[in-house]
Amino acid sequence: MQEHKTIQAFLNVVEDQIRWKRARPVVTAELARHLEDQRDAFFEEGHENAEELAVEEMGDPVTVGTE
């Protein structure tokens, strides 16, 4: 499995999985908010790799996008 360590890289892969093109911006915006909130929480806990942890916690972007 290819690693997606940044929020934008994760979202790009998720977006590619969504068949209904009109839903893509809505879904990716919602996921971005969740990822950014989690990144901020990890950062406040003192994690230097907060963004990577948030992305890891979300799971596989292909699976997320197809669901």
mmCIF file of C-alpha atoms in Angstrom:
data_model
loop_
_atom_site.group_PDB
_atom_site.id
_atom_site.type_symbol
_atom_site.label_atom_id
_atom_site.label_comp_id
_atom_site.label_asym_id
_atom_site.label_seq_id
_atom_site.Cartn_x
_atom_site.Cartn_y
_atom_site.Cartn_z
ATOM 1 C CA MET A 1 0.000 0.000 0.000
ATOM 2 C CA GLN A 2 1.288 3.434 -0.923
ATOM 3 C CA GLU A 3 1.695 5.798 2.001
ATOM 4 C CA HIS A 4 -0.246 9.060 2.111
ATOM 5 C CA LYS A 5 1.295 11.100 4.898
ATOM 6 C CA THR A 6 -0.278 14.475 4.221
ATOM 7 C CA ILE A 7 -3.907 15.467 4.388
ATOM 8 C CA GLN A 8 -3.889 16.670 0.784
ATOM 9 C CA ALA A 9 -2.343 13.443 -0.526
ATOM 10 C CA PHE A 10 -4.954 11.437 1.395
ATOM 11 C CA LEU A 11 -7.798 13.577 0.047
ATOM 12 C CA ASN A 12 -6.520 13.291 -3.526
ATOM 13 C CA VAL A 13 -6.697 9.499 -3.357
ATOM 14 C CA VAL A 14 -10.121 9.547 -1.688
ATOM 15 C CA GLU A 15 -11.446 11.929 -4.331
ATOM 16 C CA ASP A 16 -10.260 9.654 -7.138
ATOM 17 C CA GLN A 17 -12.423 6.838 -5.715
ATOM 18 C CA ILE A 18 -15.700 8.783 -5.640
ATOM 19 C CA ARG A 19 -17.672 8.010 -8.768
ATOM 20 C CA TRP A 20 -20.237 10.797 -8.435
ATOM 21 C CA LYS A 21 -18.193 13.857 -9.380
ATOM 22 C CA ARG A 22 -20.623 16.360 -7.854
ATOM 23 C CA ALA A 23 -20.182 14.721 -4.438
ATOM 24 C CA ARG A 24 -16.398 14.935 -4.490
ATOM 25 C CA PRO A 25 -15.990 18.502 -3.174
ATOM 26 C CA VAL A 26 -18.555 17.976 -0.419
ATOM 27 C CA VAL A 27 -17.052 14.717 0.768
ATOM 28 C CA THR A 28 -13.456 15.891 0.618
ATOM 29 C CA ALA A 29 -14.274 19.149 2.440
ATOM 30 C CA GLU A 30 -15.909 17.197 5.260
ATOM 31 C CA LEU A 31 -12.995 14.773 5.480
ATOM 32 C CA ALA A 32 -10.541 17.685 5.438
ATOM 33 C CA ARG A 33 -12.288 19.271 8.427
ATOM 34 C CA HIS A 34 -12.131 16.010 10.369
ATOM 35 C CA LEU A 35 -8.482 15.444 9.500
ATOM 36 C CA GLU A 36 -7.519 19.018 10.371
ATOM 37 C CA ASP A 37 -9.340 18.829 13.707
ATOM 38 C CA GLN A 38 -7.593 15.570 14.550
ATOM 39 C CA ARG A 39 -4.235 16.980 13.417
ATOM 40 C CA ASP A 40 -4.745 19.978 15.686
ATOM 41 C CA ALA A 41 -5.645 17.719 18.619
ATOM 42 C CA PHE A 42 -2.516 15.623 18.107
ATOM 43 C CA PHE A 43 -0.428 18.794 17.823
ATOM 44 C CA GLU A 44 -1.852 20.110 21.094
ATOM 45 C CA GLU A 45 -0.863 16.802 22.708
ATOM 46 C CA GLY A 46 2.708 17.514 21.625
ATOM 47 C CA HIS A 47 3.049 15.210 18.638
ATOM 48 C CA GLU A 48 5.457 16.609 16.060
ATOM 49 C CA ASN A 49 4.037 14.313 13.350
ATOM 50 C CA ALA A 50 0.441 15.342 14.040
ATOM 51 C CA GLU A 51 -0.668 15.447 10.405
ATOM 52 C CA GLU A 52 0.754 12.002 9.665
ATOM 53 C CA LEU A 53 -0.971 10.567 12.751
ATOM 54 C CA ALA A 54 -4.313 12.068 11.733
ATOM 55 C CA VAL A 55 -4.024 10.562 8.258
ATOM 56 C CA GLU A 56 -3.014 7.158 9.658
ATOM 57 C CA GLU A 57 -5.977 7.192 12.012
ATOM 58 C CA MET A 58 -8.415 7.809 9.140
ATOM 59 C CA GLY A 59 -7.398 4.543 7.465
ATOM 60 C CA ASP A 60 -6.887 3.523 3.872
ATOM 61 C CA PRO A 61 -7.887 6.331 1.475
ATOM 62 C CA VAL A 62 -9.030 3.892 -1.226
ATOM 63 C CA THR A 63 -11.390 2.189 1.210
ATOM 64 C CA VAL A 64 -12.645 5.510 2.566
ATOM 65 C CA GLY A 65 -13.302 6.806 -0.944
ATOM 66 C CA THR A 66 -15.169 3.737 -2.130
ATOM 67 C CA GLU A 67 -17.371 3.579 0.941
#
